Amino acid sequence: MTEHEREARAAIRKLGISSAPMIELGAVISYINDGHHQRQYCEGVRDSLLSLARHCANKQRQRLRDAQEIGRMTA
C-alpha cells in the first residue's frame, strides 16, 4: 500500500464522521483520482477506494438526516 493510498483511506475514514460528508466527498474523489493518474495504484484500487468513499459519505449523510428527524420529533 502506497502512502497516497493510506492518506486516501484516512480521508475516507474522516468522511464517516464528517458534518458535511457530501461536500467533502468531491475533494476525496479528486484526491483518489489524482493518485491513480500519478500511478500510485491501479484502476482496481482506485475503483475500490471510490466505492468505499461514496459508501461512507452516504452512510454519514443518512446518520445526519436521521439525527435531524429525531431532533424534529422531540422538539
CSV table of N, CA and C in Angstrom, one decimal:
chain,number,residue,atom,x,y,z
A,1,MET,N,0.9,-1.2,0.0
A,1,MET,CA,0.0,0.0,0.0
A,1,MET,C,0.9,1.2,0.0
A,2,THR,N,0.6,2.1,-0.9
A,2,THR,CA,1.4,3.3,-1.0
A,2,THR,C,1.0,4.4,0.0
A,3,GLU,N,1.8,5.4,0.2
A,3,GLU,CA,1.5,6.5,1.1
A,3,GLU,C,0.2,7.2,0.7
A,4,HIS,N,0.1,7.4,-0.6
A,4,HIS,CA,-1.1,8.0,-1.2
A,4,HIS,C,-2.3,7.3,-0.9
A,5,GLU,N,-2.3,6.0,-1.0
A,5,GLU,CA,-3.5,5.1,-0.7
A,5,GLU,C,-3.8,5.2,0.8
A,6,ARG,N,-2.8,5.2,1.7
A,6,ARG,CA,-3.0,5.3,3.1
A,6,ARG,C,-3.7,6.7,3.4
A,7,GLU,N,-3.2,7.7,2.8
A,7,GLU,CA,-3.8,9.0,3.0
A,7,GLU,C,-5.3,9.1,2.5
A,8,ALA,N,-5.5,8.4,1.4
A,8,ALA,CA,-6.9,8.4,0.8
A,8,ALA,C,-7.8,7.6,1.8
A,9,ARG,N,-7.3,6.5,2.4
A,9,ARG,CA,-8.1,5.7,3.3
A,9,ARG,C,-8.4,6.5,4.6
A,10,ALA,N,-7.4,7.3,5.0
A,10,ALA,CA,-7.6,8.2,6.2
A,10,ALA,C,-8.7,9.2,5.9
A,11,ALA,N,-8.6,9.8,4.7
A,11,ALA,CA,-9.7,10.8,4.3
A,11,ALA,C,-11.0,10.1,4.3
A,12,ILE,N,-11.1,8.9,3.8
A,12,ILE,CA,-12.4,8.2,3.8
A,12,ILE,C,-12.9,8.0,5.2
A,13,ARG,N,-12.0,7.6,6.1
A,13,ARG,CA,-12.5,7.4,7.5
A,13,ARG,C,-13.0,8.7,8.1
A,14,LYS,N,-12.4,9.8,7.7
A,14,LYS,CA,-12.9,11.1,8.2
A,14,LYS,C,-14.3,11.4,7.6
A,15,LEU,N,-14.6,10.9,6.4
A,15,LEU,CA,-16.0,11.1,5.9
A,15,LEU,C,-17.0,10.5,6.8
A,16,GLY,N,-16.6,9.4,7.4
A,16,GLY,CA,-17.6,8.7,8.3
A,16,GLY,C,-18.0,9.5,9.5
A,17,ILE,N,-17.3,10.5,9.8
A,17,ILE,CA,-17.7,11.4,11.0
A,17,ILE,C,-17.8,12.8,10.6
A,18,SER,N,-17.8,13.1,9.4
A,18,SER,CA,-17.9,14.5,8.9
A,18,SER,C,-19.3,15.1,9.1
A,19,SER,N,-19.3,16.4,9.3
A,19,SER,CA,-20.6,17.1,9.4
A,19,SER,C,-21.1,17.5,8.1
A,20,ALA,N,-20.3,17.4,7.1
A,20,ALA,CA,-20.7,17.8,5.7
A,20,ALA,C,-20.1,16.7,4.7
A,21,PRO,N,-20.5,15.5,4.8
A,21,PRO,CA,-19.8,14.4,4.1
A,21,PRO,C,-20.0,14.6,2.5
A,22,MET,N,-21.1,15.1,2.1
A,22,MET,CA,-21.3,15.2,0.6
A,22,MET,C,-20.4,16.3,0.0
A,23,ILE,N,-20.2,17.3,0.8
A,23,ILE,CA,-19.3,18.4,0.3
A,23,ILE,C,-17.9,17.9,0.3
A,24,GLU,N,-17.4,17.2,1.3
A,24,GLU,CA,-16.1,16.7,1.4
A,24,GLU,C,-15.8,15.5,0.4
A,25,LEU,N,-16.9,14.8,0.0
A,25,LEU,CA,-16.7,13.7,-0.9
A,25,LEU,C,-16.1,14.1,-2.2
A,26,GLY,N,-16.4,15.3,-2.8
A,26,GLY,CA,-15.8,15.7,-4.0
A,26,GLY,C,-14.3,15.8,-3.9
A,27,ALA,N,-13.8,16.4,-2.8
A,27,ALA,CA,-12.4,16.5,-2.6
A,27,ALA,C,-11.7,15.2,-2.5
A,28,VAL,N,-12.3,14.3,-1.8
A,28,VAL,CA,-11.7,12.9,-1.6
A,28,VAL,C,-11.7,12.2,-2.9
A,29,ILE,N,-12.7,12.3,-3.7
A,29,ILE,CA,-12.7,11.7,-5.0
A,29,ILE,C,-11.6,12.2,-5.9
A,30,SER,N,-11.4,13.6,-5.9
A,30,SER,CA,-10.4,14.2,-6.7
A,30,SER,C,-9.0,13.7,-6.2
A,31,TYR,N,-8.8,13.5,-4.9
A,31,TYR,CA,-7.5,13.0,-4.4
A,31,TYR,C,-7.3,11.6,-4.8
A,32,ILE,N,-8.3,10.8,-4.8
A,32,ILE,CA,-8.2,9.4,-5.2
A,32,ILE,C,-7.8,9.3,-6.7
A,33,ASN,N,-8.5,10.1,-7.5
A,33,ASN,CA,-8.3,10.1,-8.9
A,33,ASN,C,-6.9,10.6,-9.2
A,34,ASP,N,-6.4,11.6,-8.5
A,34,ASP,CA,-5.0,12.1,-8.7
A,34,ASP,C,-4.0,11.0,-8.4
A,35,GLY,N,-4.3,10.2,-7.4
A,35,GLY,CA,-3.4,9.1,-7.1
A,35,GLY,C,-3.3,8.1,-8.2
A,36,HIS,N,-4.4,7.8,-8.8
A,36,HIS,CA,-4.4,6.9,-10.0
A,36,HIS,C,-3.6,7.5,-11.1
A,37,HIS,N,-3.9,8.8,-11.4
A,37,HIS,CA,-3.2,9.5,-12.5
A,37,HIS,C,-1.6,9.6,-12.3
A,38,GLN,N,-1.3,9.6,-11.0
A,38,GLN,CA,0.2,9.6,-10.6
A,38,GLN,C,0.8,8.2,-10.6
A,39,ARG,N,-0.1,7.2,-10.9
A,39,ARG,CA,0.3,5.8,-10.9
A,39,ARG,C,0.7,5.3,-9.5
A,40,GLN,N,0.0,5.8,-8.5
A,40,GLN,CA,0.2,5.4,-7.2
A,40,GLN,C,-0.4,4.0,-6.9
A,41,TYR,N,-1.5,3.8,-7.7
A,41,TYR,CA,-2.2,2.5,-7.5
A,41,TYR,C,-3.0,2.2,-8.8
A,42,CYS,N,-3.4,1.0,-9.0
A,42,CYS,CA,-4.0,0.6,-10.2
A,42,CYS,C,-5.5,1.0,-10.3
A,43,GLU,N,-6.1,0.8,-11.4
A,43,GLU,CA,-7.5,1.1,-11.6
A,43,GLU,C,-8.4,0.4,-10.6
A,44,GLY,N,-8.1,-0.9,-10.3
A,44,GLY,CA,-8.9,-1.6,-9.4
A,44,GLY,C,-8.9,-1.0,-8.0
A,45,VAL,N,-7.7,-0.6,-7.5
A,45,VAL,CA,-7.6,0.0,-6.2
A,45,VAL,C,-8.4,1.3,-6.2
A,46,ARG,N,-8.2,2.1,-7.3
A,46,ARG,CA,-8.9,3.4,-7.4
A,46,ARG,C,-10.4,3.2,-7.3
A,47,ASP,N,-11.0,2.2,-8.1
A,47,ASP,CA,-12.4,2.0,-8.0
A,47,ASP,C,-12.9,1.5,-6.7
A,48,SER,N,-12.1,0.7,-6.0
A,48,SER,CA,-12.4,0.2,-4.7
A,48,SER,C,-12.5,1.4,-3.7
A,49,LEU,N,-11.5,2.3,-3.8
A,49,LEU,CA,-11.4,3.5,-2.9
A,49,LEU,C,-12.6,4.4,-3.2
A,50,LEU,N,-12.9,4.6,-4.5
A,50,LEU,CA,-14.1,5.5,-4.8
A,50,LEU,C,-15.4,4.9,-4.3
A,51,SER,N,-15.5,3.6,-4.4
A,51,SER,CA,-16.8,3.0,-3.9
A,51,SER,C,-16.8,3.1,-2.4
A,52,LEU,N,-15.7,2.9,-1.7
A,52,LEU,CA,-15.7,3.0,-0.2
A,52,LEU,C,-16.0,4.4,0.2
A,53,ALA,N,-15.4,5.4,-0.5
A,53,ALA,CA,-15.7,6.8,-0.2
A,53,ALA,C,-17.2,7.2,-0.3
A,54,ARG,N,-17.8,6.8,-1.4
A,54,ARG,CA,-19.2,7.0,-1.6
A,54,ARG,C,-20.0,6.4,-0.6
A,55,HIS,N,-19.7,5.1,-0.2
A,55,HIS,CA,-20.5,4.4,0.8
A,55,HIS,C,-20.4,5.1,2.1
A,56,CYS,N,-19.2,5.5,2.5
A,56,CYS,CA,-19.0,6.2,3.8
A,56,CYS,C,-19.7,7.5,3.9
A,57,ALA,N,-19.6,8.3,2.8
A,57,ALA,CA,-20.3,9.6,2.7
A,57,ALA,C,-21.8,9.4,2.8
A,58,ASN,N,-22.3,8.4,2.1
A,58,ASN,CA,-23.8,8.2,2.1
A,58,ASN,C,-24.3,7.7,3.5
A,59,LYS,N,-23.5,6.9,4.1
A,59,LYS,CA,-23.9,6.4,5.5
A,59,LYS,C,-23.9,7.6,6.4
A,60,GLN,N,-22.9,8.4,6.4
A,60,GLN,CA,-22.9,9.6,7.3
A,60,GLN,C,-24.0,10.5,7.0
A,61,ARG,N,-24.3,10.7,5.7
A,61,ARG,CA,-25.4,11.6,5.3
A,61,ARG,C,-26.7,11.1,5.9
A,62,GLN,N,-26.9,9.8,5.8
A,62,GLN,CA,-28.1,9.2,6.4
A,62,GLN,C,-28.2,9.3,7.9
A,63,ARG,N,-27.0,9.2,8.6
A,63,ARG,CA,-27.0,9.3,10.0
A,63,ARG,C,-27.4,10.8,10.4
A,64,LEU,N,-26.9,11.7,9.6
A,64,LEU,CA,-27.2,13.1,9.9
A,64,LEU,C,-28.7,13.4,9.7
A,65,ARG,N,-29.2,12.9,8.6
A,65,ARG,CA,-30.6,13.0,8.4
A,65,ARG,C,-31.5,12.4,9.5
A,66,ASP,N,-31.1,11.2,9.9
A,66,ASP,CA,-31.8,10.5,11.0
A,66,ASP,C,-31.8,11.4,12.2
A,67,ALA,N,-30.6,11.9,12.6
A,67,ALA,CA,-30.5,12.7,13.8
A,67,ALA,C,-31.4,14.0,13.7
A,68,GLN,N,-31.4,14.6,12.5
A,68,GLN,CA,-32.3,15.8,12.3
A,68,GLN,C,-33.7,15.4,12.5
A,69,GLU,N,-34.1,14.3,11.9
A,69,GLU,CA,-35.5,13.8,12.1
A,69,GLU,C,-35.9,13.6,13.5
A,70,ILE,N,-35.0,12.9,14.2
A,70,ILE,CA,-35.2,12.6,15.6
A,70,ILE,C,-35.3,14.0,16.4
A,71,GLY,N,-34.4,14.9,16.1
A,71,GLY,CA,-34.5,16.2,16.7
A,71,GLY,C,-35.8,16.9,16.4
A,72,ARG,N,-36.3,16.8,15.3
A,72,ARG,CA,-37.6,17.4,14.9
A,72,ARG,C,-38.7,16.8,15.7
A,73,MET,N,-38.7,15.5,15.8
A,73,MET,CA,-39.8,14.8,16.5
A,73,MET,C,-39.8,15.1,18.0
A,74,THR,N,-38.6,15.3,18.6
A,74,THR,CA,-38.5,15.6,20.0
A,74,THR,C,-38.7,17.1,20.4
A,75,ALA,N,-38.7,17.9,19.4
A,75,ALA,CA,-38.8,19.4,19.7
A,75,ALA,C,-40.3,19.8,19.9
